[in-house]
Every structure is written in structure tokens, then in C-alpha cells.
Amino acid sequence: MPFAALGLIEPIVQTLVSLDYTTPTAVQQQAIPAVLSGKDVMAAAQTGTGKTAGFALPILQRLFKRDKPVSSNAVRALVLVPTRELAEQVHESFRAYGAGLNLRTMVAYGGVSINPQMMNLRKGVDVLVATPGRLLDLHRQNAVKFNEVITLVLDEADRMLDLGFSKELDQVFAALPKKRQTLLFSATFSDQIRAMANRLLREPVRIEATPRNTTVARITQWLVPVDKKRKSELFLHLLKKHGWTQVLAFAKTRKGVDELVGLLDAKRIPADAIHGDKPQPARLRALERFKLGEVKVLVATDVAARGLDIEDLPVVVNVDLPIVAEDYVHRTGRTGRAGASGEAVSLVAADEVEYLAAIEALTKQTIKRVEESGFEPDHRVPETTAGGQIVKKPKKPKKPKGETKVVQEDVRFRR
Ligand code: AMP
């Protein structure tokens, strides 16, 4: 389906061609016609689904079609986001998609001087992308007026609540015109988000989209650096320490799966395996026992686990990182389903850093490192950046002789 079939006007379609967007994503197919027709939208969608264009394109079109120019200090579409990074990103999208429409867009967030933002608002803006705190500051100082707002977007609503913006949001809602279009985008739908949606949205069009390459925000992800040979021991230690009731563990090879199950058996921890060497009935039986709670730890390889319907799992442990980064998303996606919270823990050895970097680049995050006392690795896992780069540290120069003595003397001196 081409973009034009969704009701987008020629100048926007042309811009999309220049951006190389050929086919609308699932969210865009559903959101664009709904937003164009003025309806409220409640969308379960996160980064990676194309959600930004899903709301930005139809909003720009609606604003373009209105002939009345915006008044001083007024704003016509207000987009609220949790962080300054997202604010910049969303604003950049509006600029790119609105090229050639001659609409005024602006971004505002805290931590930078408010004066230029106040100056920019004087002429009024068609689209304002803002974080809640700074928006309220601007409103209190009469730099922004809400009486011309026709559309409100809450982007990553769950993260805004997680970051404690609930009070600020309520204050913004109270100041907005009652008659308006509201679009709510959230990766997860907790009770609090649902309550907010019930209060704000009128007969919303409901949209759900699963992202291709992202992990669910509600899943707590962390990794433990560890030497390869101590992974099984660390797994047992974490299992006991955290009191995990049920764990789906992933190992790279069939041999690795069998070894871990053997070790768990020896410790009398009910465990079973699913891997390619097992006949299908045996795999299904293992899964059934796991679902019934008879098996506490199910150890699997990626291939064998693909497509398995296991829901509501509290913990997924990557005993080995997957070689294919997308598999990390599949694995972690088995926990934290349907708005439940979950944990995804990875045991990472130094020689897996390339896999780690690829996963972090794909999921656009840096996974938190938690050192486990007594398991500090001899082989350091190199640092990685959010962009998936491995930080290579220069080799330390050899200590000159006698340095130890000097340090000791220093310490004594300080005492
Ligand atoms: P988002 O989920 O809004 O953060 O978008 C994710 C990425 O997909 C962004 O880099 C967009 O530029 C890109 N994108 C969005 N829609 C399309 C599309 N229909 N075709 C190609 N790329 C797209």
C-alpha cells in the first residue's frame, strides 16, 4: 500500500519519496487515516515501529490545511515526550516530514536557557515538541498559550509516568482546551496508563503494533560480566540469590544446554532441556512440565525455542549471548508480556563483547552491568557505548620499579 492511499497530500508524499519511505509500517497504516479524520488514538507502539511518522504526518497535514495562521505565543499541536533526547528526535522528524509545508515547529526542554525558547514562541508555533516540566515553566511565564491547541500527543506515555511526570501532565491537561484531539502512544499499558487513557481519550481508535527490533521497556535488562568457565556456577548462584521461581535459560549449543541441565539435576533443581537433538514430543513434554511448574529451569537453544508459546515468564537468562542480535529481542520478548514486568539477565564473557555490541546497537541501549561479588572476571569485558561501539582501552604502561613502595609511603603520610 502506498502512502498516497492513506489520504496524504502530494507535498507530503513527495517528501516521503525523497526520504526513501516506500511502504507505510503497520502503525502508520492504522494511525494516519485515524488521525487525519480527527479521531483520538490509543496506540501500543514503541520506538522502531515508525510511530513518529504515524502521528507526525497526519498532524502536519491537518495543520497545513487550516488557513488561519497561528497567533502569537499560541501552539496548535503539542507533543509531550519524556526526555530531551526524544524531544530532539521527534522534532527532527517533524522538520523532515514537514519540509516544504511552511509550518513553524519548535522543541523545548529543560536544562538549557529558557529565554531563547520564550523568544521563539512569540510568533506562535504550529508544532511544539516539549518535555512536561519545561512546558509548564513556559506556560507559567505566559510564554505559551494553549487556547489554539487542536491536537495533543503523549509520546512514550509510560516513560513519562515512570520518570515521575504524572503531576506535571495533570497540570498541562487541566490547562488545555477540552475540545481537542488526543493521541496516546505507549509501549506498555499499566493500570495507571489505562486510567489516564480513560480520562483523556474519547472513543479512541485502538492500535497495536509489535516492533521489529526493540525490547520491551518494562523488562529490566542487566548483565553480569563473568569468565566463561564460571557461567554455570554463576547461574546457580543467581538462581538462589534472587529466589527466581521459574527461569527460561538460553545457551548457545546443545552441549551447553545438556551440561547446564546436568548440573541442575545434580543439585536437585528440577530442570529440562529443549534443543534440536530432542524429538518434538520430548520438547513439547518439557515445555508442558515447565508450564505446569514441575520444571523450574528450562534450558533451550534459540532454534528450538523459536515459536514456543511461553507467556508471563518472570525471568529470562542468557547463559550465552546469541550470535544473531535479533535473537536477543526474541529471547527477552518472552518475559514482560502483556504489561507484566520481567527481567532479562545476560552472563557475558570477554569473548562475547562483539555480540553484546551488536545487541546494544540493534536495541539502541546500553545494558546495565552489575558485577557479582566473588565472580569478577579475570578477563575484563571491554566497555561498549550506546551506539554499539567497543571502547578499546590503551594498554597500561608497565609500572616502574619501586612504585609500590612510594604508594605505601603516601598512604602512611596521609594517615
Ligand atoms: P520510530 O519508531 O518512529 O522511532 O521510527 C523508527 C525509524 O524508522 C526511524 O528512523 C524512521 O525514520 C524510520 N521509518 C519510519 N517509517 C518508515 C517507513 N515507512 N519506511 C522506512 N523507514 C521508516
mmCIF file of C-alpha atoms in Angstrom, residues 52-317:
data_model
loop_
_atom_site.group_PDB
_atom_site.id
_atom_site.type_symbol
_atom_site.label_atom_id
_atom_site.label_comp_id
_atom_site.label_asym_id
_atom_site.label_seq_id
_atom_site.Cartn_x
_atom_site.Cartn_y
_atom_site.Cartn_z
ATOM 1 C CA THR A 52 6.606 9.042 14.976
ATOM 2 C CA ALA A 53 5.666 9.341 11.319
ATOM 3 C CA GLY A 54 2.369 7.683 12.280
ATOM 4 C CA PHE A 55 1.333 10.786 14.180
ATOM 5 C CA ALA A 56 3.594 13.472 12.666
ATOM 6 C CA LEU A 57 2.498 13.082 9.028
ATOM 7 C CA PRO A 58 -1.278 13.413 9.570
ATOM 8 C CA ILE A 59 -0.788 16.192 12.150
ATOM 9 C CA LEU A 60 1.297 18.189 9.673
ATOM 10 C CA GLN A 61 -1.341 17.679 7.014
ATOM 11 C CA ARG A 62 -4.167 18.846 9.266
ATOM 12 C CA LEU A 63 -2.191 21.921 10.263
ATOM 13 C CA PHE A 64 -1.296 22.676 6.644
ATOM 14 C CA LYS A 65 -4.933 22.508 5.582
ATOM 15 C CA ARG A 66 -6.005 25.107 8.130
ATOM 16 C CA ASP A 67 -5.722 28.520 6.557
ATOM 17 C CA LYS A 68 -5.732 30.587 9.745
ATOM 18 C CA PRO A 69 -2.178 31.359 10.877
ATOM 19 C CA VAL A 70 -1.244 30.657 14.467
ATOM 20 C CA SER A 71 -1.469 33.610 16.914
ATOM 21 C CA SER A 72 1.411 34.997 18.965
ATOM 22 C CA ASN A 73 2.572 32.628 21.699
ATOM 23 C CA ALA A 74 -0.008 30.082 20.636
ATOM 24 C CA VAL A 75 0.610 26.468 19.645
ATOM 25 C CA ARG A 76 -1.610 24.254 17.514
ATOM 26 C CA ALA A 77 -0.161 20.786 18.019
ATOM 27 C CA LEU A 78 1.514 19.903 21.297
ATOM 28 C CA VAL A 79 3.704 16.811 21.519
ATOM 29 C CA LEU A 80 4.780 15.754 25.008
ATOM 30 C CA VAL A 81 7.770 13.443 25.383
ATOM 31 C CA PRO A 82 9.697 12.123 28.413
ATOM 32 C CA THR A 83 13.284 13.109 27.596
ATOM 33 C CA ARG A 84 15.243 15.782 25.810
ATOM 34 C CA GLU A 85 16.794 13.171 23.515
ATOM 35 C CA LEU A 86 13.376 12.035 22.361
ATOM 36 C CA ALA A 87 12.264 15.662 22.095
ATOM 37 C CA GLU A 88 15.122 16.391 19.679
ATOM 38 C CA GLN A 89 14.457 13.218 17.725
ATOM 39 C CA VAL A 90 10.707 13.796 17.372
ATOM 40 C CA HIS A 91 11.221 17.440 16.490
ATOM 41 C CA GLU A 92 13.746 16.454 13.826
ATOM 42 C CA SER A 93 11.124 14.100 12.359
ATOM 43 C CA PHE A 94 8.538 16.893 12.215
ATOM 44 C CA ARG A 95 11.074 19.105 10.449
ATOM 45 C CA ALA A 96 11.966 16.415 7.943
ATOM 46 C CA TYR A 97 8.379 15.360 7.210
ATOM 47 C CA GLY A 98 7.143 18.964 7.098
ATOM 48 C CA ALA A 99 9.809 20.197 4.676
ATOM 49 C CA GLY A 100 8.018 22.307 2.086
ATOM 50 C CA LEU A 101 4.853 22.865 4.137
ATOM 51 C CA ASN A 102 5.999 26.155 5.638
ATOM 52 C CA LEU A 103 4.865 25.347 9.153
ATOM 53 C CA ARG A 104 6.665 26.548 12.253
ATOM 54 C CA THR A 105 7.977 23.845 14.579
ATOM 55 C CA MET A 106 9.884 24.132 17.818
ATOM 56 C CA VAL A 107 11.407 21.990 20.546
ATOM 57 C CA ALA A 108 11.603 22.904 24.254
ATOM 58 C CA TYR A 109 13.139 21.037 27.176
ATOM 59 C CA GLY A 110 14.770 21.854 30.485
ATOM 60 C CA GLY A 111 18.435 22.067 31.380
ATOM 61 C CA VAL A 112 19.039 24.847 28.847
ATOM 62 C CA SER A 113 18.283 28.583 28.962
ATOM 63 C CA ILE A 114 14.553 29.341 28.779
ATOM 64 C CA ASN A 115 14.935 32.792 27.181
ATOM 65 C CA PRO A 116 15.564 31.723 23.567
ATOM 66 C CA GLN A 117 12.563 29.387 23.861
ATOM 67 C CA MET A 118 10.398 32.261 25.071
ATOM 68 C CA MET A 119 11.602 34.444 22.176
ATOM 69 C CA ASN A 120 10.862 31.711 19.639
ATOM 70 C CA LEU A 121 7.352 31.270 20.952
ATOM 71 C CA ARG A 122 6.463 34.921 20.420
ATOM 72 C CA LYS A 123 5.424 34.419 16.815
ATOM 73 C CA GLY A 124 3.478 31.297 17.757
ATOM 74 C CA VAL A 125 4.332 27.789 16.539
ATOM 75 C CA ASP A 126 2.358 25.141 14.685
ATOM 76 C CA VAL A 127 4.066 22.215 16.392
ATOM 77 C CA LEU A 128 5.715 22.314 19.795
ATOM 78 C CA VAL A 129 7.584 19.225 20.989
ATOM 79 C CA ALA A 130 8.321 19.538 24.703
ATOM 80 C CA THR A 131 9.109 17.777 27.948
ATOM 81 C CA PRO A 132 6.374 18.358 30.570
ATOM 82 C CA GLY A 133 8.417 20.291 33.153
ATOM 83 C CA ARG A 134 9.766 22.923 30.775
ATOM 84 C CA LEU A 135 6.405 23.261 29.054
ATOM 85 C CA LEU A 136 4.803 24.157 32.391
ATOM 86 C CA ASP A 137 7.557 26.681 33.126
ATOM 87 C CA LEU A 138 6.878 28.348 29.788
ATOM 88 C CA HIS A 139 3.148 28.298 30.444
ATOM 89 C CA ARG A 140 3.534 29.819 33.908
ATOM 90 C CA GLN A 141 5.559 32.623 32.398
ATOM 91 C CA ASN A 142 2.847 33.217 29.777
ATOM 92 C CA ALA A 143 5.287 32.408 27.005
ATOM 93 C CA VAL A 144 2.946 29.755 25.630
ATOM 94 C CA LYS A 145 -0.849 29.757 25.319
ATOM 95 C CA PHE A 146 -2.863 26.593 24.925
ATOM 96 C CA ASN A 147 -6.175 28.012 23.647
ATOM 97 C CA GLU A 148 -5.423 27.140 19.988
ATOM 98 C CA VAL A 149 -4.286 23.557 20.625
ATOM 99 C CA ILE A 150 -6.193 21.197 18.358
ATOM 100 C CA THR A 151 -4.062 18.089 18.878
ATOM 101 C CA LEU A 152 -2.218 16.735 21.907
ATOM 102 C CA VAL A 153 0.226 13.843 21.537
ATOM 103 C CA LEU A 154 1.548 11.883 24.506
ATOM 104 C CA ASP A 155 4.558 10.025 23.183
ATOM 105 C CA GLU A 156 6.033 7.241 25.334
ATOM 106 C CA ALA A 157 3.383 7.933 27.956
ATOM 107 C CA ASP A 158 4.589 5.057 30.133
ATOM 108 C CA ARG A 159 8.076 6.510 30.340
ATOM 109 C CA MET A 160 6.689 9.906 31.260
ATOM 110 C CA LEU A 161 4.914 8.314 34.222
ATOM 111 C CA ASP A 162 7.979 6.219 35.101
ATOM 112 C CA LEU A 163 10.017 9.406 35.207
ATOM 113 C CA GLY A 164 7.549 10.937 37.654
ATOM 114 C CA PHE A 165 5.834 13.446 35.347
ATOM 115 C CA SER A 166 2.326 12.493 36.435
ATOM 116 C CA LYS A 167 1.646 15.743 38.326
ATOM 117 C CA GLU A 168 3.032 17.932 35.548
ATOM 118 C CA LEU A 169 0.932 16.078 32.981
ATOM 119 C CA ASP A 170 -2.230 16.628 35.006
ATOM 120 C CA GLN A 171 -1.468 20.337 35.178
ATOM 121 C CA VAL A 172 -0.997 20.501 31.397
ATOM 122 C CA PHE A 173 -4.227 18.557 30.754
ATOM 123 C CA ALA A 174 -6.133 20.932 33.023
ATOM 124 C CA ALA A 175 -4.908 23.932 31.034
ATOM 125 C CA LEU A 176 -5.721 22.545 27.567
ATOM 126 C CA PRO A 177 -8.960 23.147 25.638
ATOM 127 C CA LYS A 178 -11.462 20.380 26.386
ATOM 128 C CA LYS A 179 -12.351 20.039 22.726
ATOM 129 C CA ARG A 180 -9.276 18.652 21.040
ATOM 130 C CA GLN A 181 -7.805 15.539 19.507
ATOM 131 C CA THR A 182 -5.655 13.382 21.797
ATOM 132 C CA LEU A 183 -3.221 10.705 20.673
ATOM 133 C CA LEU A 184 -1.635 8.449 23.266
ATOM 134 C CA PHE A 185 1.375 6.281 22.420
ATOM 135 C CA SER A 186 2.796 3.893 24.971
ATOM 136 C CA ALA A 187 4.958 0.775 24.847
ATOM 137 C CA THR A 188 3.113 -0.769 27.786
ATOM 138 C CA PHE A 189 -0.320 -0.343 29.304
ATOM 139 C CA SER A 190 -0.225 -0.405 33.081
ATOM 140 C CA ASP A 191 -3.331 0.351 35.146
ATOM 141 C CA GLN A 192 -2.137 3.922 35.511
ATOM 142 C CA ILE A 193 -1.814 4.392 31.735
ATOM 143 C CA ARG A 194 -5.238 2.854 31.168
ATOM 144 C CA ALA A 195 -6.760 5.184 33.738
ATOM 145 C CA MET A 196 -5.132 8.130 32.019
ATOM 146 C CA ALA A 197 -6.390 6.956 28.637
ATOM 147 C CA ASN A 198 -9.913 6.569 30.021
ATOM 148 C CA ARG A 199 -9.841 10.122 31.313
ATOM 149 C CA LEU A 200 -8.348 11.739 28.237
ATOM 150 C CA LEU A 201 -9.499 9.855 25.165
ATOM 151 C CA ARG A 202 -12.892 9.902 23.536
ATOM 152 C CA GLU A 203 -13.832 6.711 21.673
ATOM 153 C CA PRO A 204 -10.245 6.175 20.584
ATOM 154 C CA VAL A 205 -9.146 4.099 17.639
ATOM 155 C CA ARG A 206 -7.039 1.350 19.202
ATOM 156 C CA ILE A 207 -3.818 0.381 17.521
ATOM 157 C CA GLU A 208 -1.347 -2.310 18.401
ATOM 158 C CA ALA A 209 1.965 -2.889 16.749
ATOM 159 C CA THR A 210 4.850 -5.130 17.553
ATOM 160 C CA PRO A 211 8.191 -3.636 16.820
ATOM 161 C CA ARG A 212 10.764 -5.461 14.793
ATOM 162 C CA ASN A 213 13.913 -4.758 16.664
ATOM 163 C CA THR A 214 13.232 -3.470 20.103
ATOM 164 C CA THR A 215 12.957 -4.905 23.546
ATOM 165 C CA VAL A 216 10.004 -4.058 25.767
ATOM 166 C CA ALA A 217 10.676 -1.120 28.089
ATOM 167 C CA ARG A 218 9.106 -2.870 31.085
ATOM 168 C CA ILE A 219 11.741 -5.578 31.014
ATOM 169 C CA THR A 220 14.609 -4.884 33.365
ATOM 170 C CA GLN A 221 17.729 -5.838 31.496
ATOM 171 C CA TRP A 222 21.146 -6.275 33.064
ATOM 172 C CA LEU A 223 24.270 -8.236 32.518
ATOM 173 C CA VAL A 224 26.905 -9.795 34.715
ATOM 174 C CA PRO A 225 30.476 -9.872 33.395
ATOM 175 C CA VAL A 226 31.963 -13.278 34.161
ATOM 176 C CA ASP A 227 34.678 -15.635 32.964
ATOM 177 C CA LYS A 228 33.383 -18.264 30.561
ATOM 178 C CA LYS A 229 34.295 -21.230 32.748
ATOM 179 C CA ARG A 230 32.306 -19.894 35.704
ATOM 180 C CA LYS A 231 28.988 -19.250 33.934
ATOM 181 C CA SER A 232 27.130 -22.326 35.213
ATOM 182 C CA GLU A 233 28.309 -21.677 38.751
ATOM 183 C CA LEU A 234 27.171 -18.045 38.478
ATOM 184 C CA PHE A 235 23.802 -19.147 37.096
ATOM 185 C CA LEU A 236 23.214 -21.380 40.134
ATOM 186 C CA HIS A 237 24.338 -18.595 42.439
ATOM 187 C CA LEU A 238 21.936 -16.044 40.887
ATOM 188 C CA LEU A 239 19.059 -18.528 40.889
ATOM 189 C CA LYS A 240 19.449 -18.976 44.626
ATOM 190 C CA LYS A 241 20.274 -15.376 45.459
ATOM 191 C CA HIS A 242 17.260 -13.896 43.641
ATOM 192 C CA GLY A 243 14.882 -16.715 44.540
ATOM 193 C CA TRP A 244 13.699 -16.978 40.923
ATOM 194 C CA THR A 245 10.734 -19.305 40.761
ATOM 195 C CA GLN A 246 10.889 -20.076 37.047
ATOM 196 C CA VAL A 247 13.595 -19.327 34.554
ATOM 197 C CA LEU A 248 13.941 -19.814 30.842
ATOM 198 C CA ALA A 249 17.675 -20.049 30.184
ATOM 199 C CA PHE A 250 19.342 -19.873 26.793
ATOM 200 C CA ALA A 251 22.621 -21.495 25.882
ATOM 201 C CA LYS A 252 24.422 -21.313 22.558
ATOM 202 C CA THR A 253 24.893 -25.016 21.881
ATOM 203 C CA ARG A 254 23.130 -28.305 22.558
ATOM 204 C CA LYS A 255 26.158 -29.375 24.565
ATOM 205 C CA GLY A 256 25.903 -26.231 26.679
ATOM 206 C CA VAL A 257 22.200 -26.901 27.276
ATOM 207 C CA ASP A 258 22.830 -30.501 28.374
ATOM 208 C CA GLU A 259 25.699 -29.544 30.631
ATOM 209 C CA LEU A 260 23.644 -26.963 32.474
ATOM 210 C CA VAL A 261 20.684 -29.331 32.860
ATOM 211 C CA GLY A 262 23.072 -31.994 34.157
ATOM 212 C CA LEU A 263 24.436 -29.593 36.731
ATOM 213 C CA LEU A 264 20.937 -28.547 37.827
ATOM 214 C CA ASP A 265 19.923 -32.211 38.117
ATOM 215 C CA ALA A 266 22.936 -32.858 40.313
ATOM 216 C CA LYS A 267 21.788 -30.047 42.594
ATOM 217 C CA ARG A 268 18.247 -31.481 42.593
ATOM 218 C CA ILE A 269 16.816 -28.407 40.891
ATOM 219 C CA PRO A 270 14.029 -29.563 38.533
ATOM 220 C CA ALA A 271 15.234 -28.754 35.023
ATOM 221 C CA ASP A 272 14.679 -29.827 31.456
ATOM 222 C CA ALA A 273 16.094 -29.110 28.043
ATOM 223 C CA ILE A 274 14.780 -28.230 24.614
ATOM 224 C CA HIS A 275 17.172 -28.381 21.714
ATOM 225 C CA GLY A 276 17.310 -29.663 18.181
ATOM 226 C CA ASP A 277 18.549 -33.147 19.132
ATOM 227 C CA LYS A 278 15.421 -33.841 21.127
ATOM 228 C CA PRO A 279 12.454 -35.284 19.270
ATOM 229 C CA GLN A 280 9.452 -32.958 19.042
ATOM 230 C CA PRO A 281 7.273 -34.923 21.548
ATOM 231 C CA ALA A 282 10.050 -34.726 24.148
ATOM 232 C CA ARG A 283 10.369 -30.970 23.571
ATOM 233 C CA LEU A 284 6.644 -30.484 23.973
ATOM 234 C CA ARG A 285 6.646 -32.572 27.124
ATOM 235 C CA ALA A 286 9.466 -30.470 28.586
ATOM 236 C CA LEU A 287 7.511 -27.347 27.772
ATOM 237 C CA GLU A 288 4.312 -28.735 29.273
ATOM 238 C CA ARG A 289 6.098 -29.626 32.515
ATOM 239 C CA PHE A 290 7.606 -26.156 32.601
ATOM 240 C CA LYS A 291 4.187 -24.546 32.148
ATOM 241 C CA LEU A 292 2.766 -26.730 34.911
ATOM 242 C CA GLY A 293 5.553 -25.588 37.218
ATOM 243 C CA GLU A 294 7.072 -29.066 37.563
ATOM 244 C CA VAL A 295 10.208 -27.793 35.915
ATOM 245 C CA LYS A 296 11.853 -24.778 37.458
ATOM 246 C CA VAL A 297 14.545 -24.152 34.853
ATOM 247 C CA LEU A 298 14.010 -24.774 31.169
ATOM 248 C CA VAL A 299 17.230 -24.549 29.181
ATOM 249 C CA ALA A 300 16.955 -24.018 25.452
ATOM 250 C CA THR A 301 18.783 -23.132 22.273
ATOM 251 C CA ASP A 302 17.352 -20.361 20.083
ATOM 252 C CA VAL A 303 16.260 -22.566 17.241
ATOM 253 C CA ALA A 304 14.363 -24.963 19.486
ATOM 254 C CA ALA A 305 12.702 -22.166 21.448
ATOM 255 C CA ARG A 306 11.501 -20.183 18.456
ATOM 256 C CA GLY A 307 7.763 -20.015 18.247
ATOM 257 C CA LEU A 308 7.230 -21.581 21.660
ATOM 258 C CA ASP A 309 4.247 -20.090 23.356
ATOM 259 C CA ILE A 310 5.573 -19.324 26.806
ATOM 260 C CA GLU A 311 3.965 -16.343 28.461
ATOM 261 C CA ASP A 312 4.201 -14.495 31.745
ATOM 262 C CA LEU A 313 7.734 -15.598 32.449
ATOM 263 C CA PRO A 314 9.350 -13.547 35.156
ATOM 264 C CA VAL A 315 12.972 -14.217 34.178
ATOM 265 C CA VAL A 316 14.951 -14.989 31.057
ATOM 266 C CA VAL A 317 18.657 -15.708 31.485
#
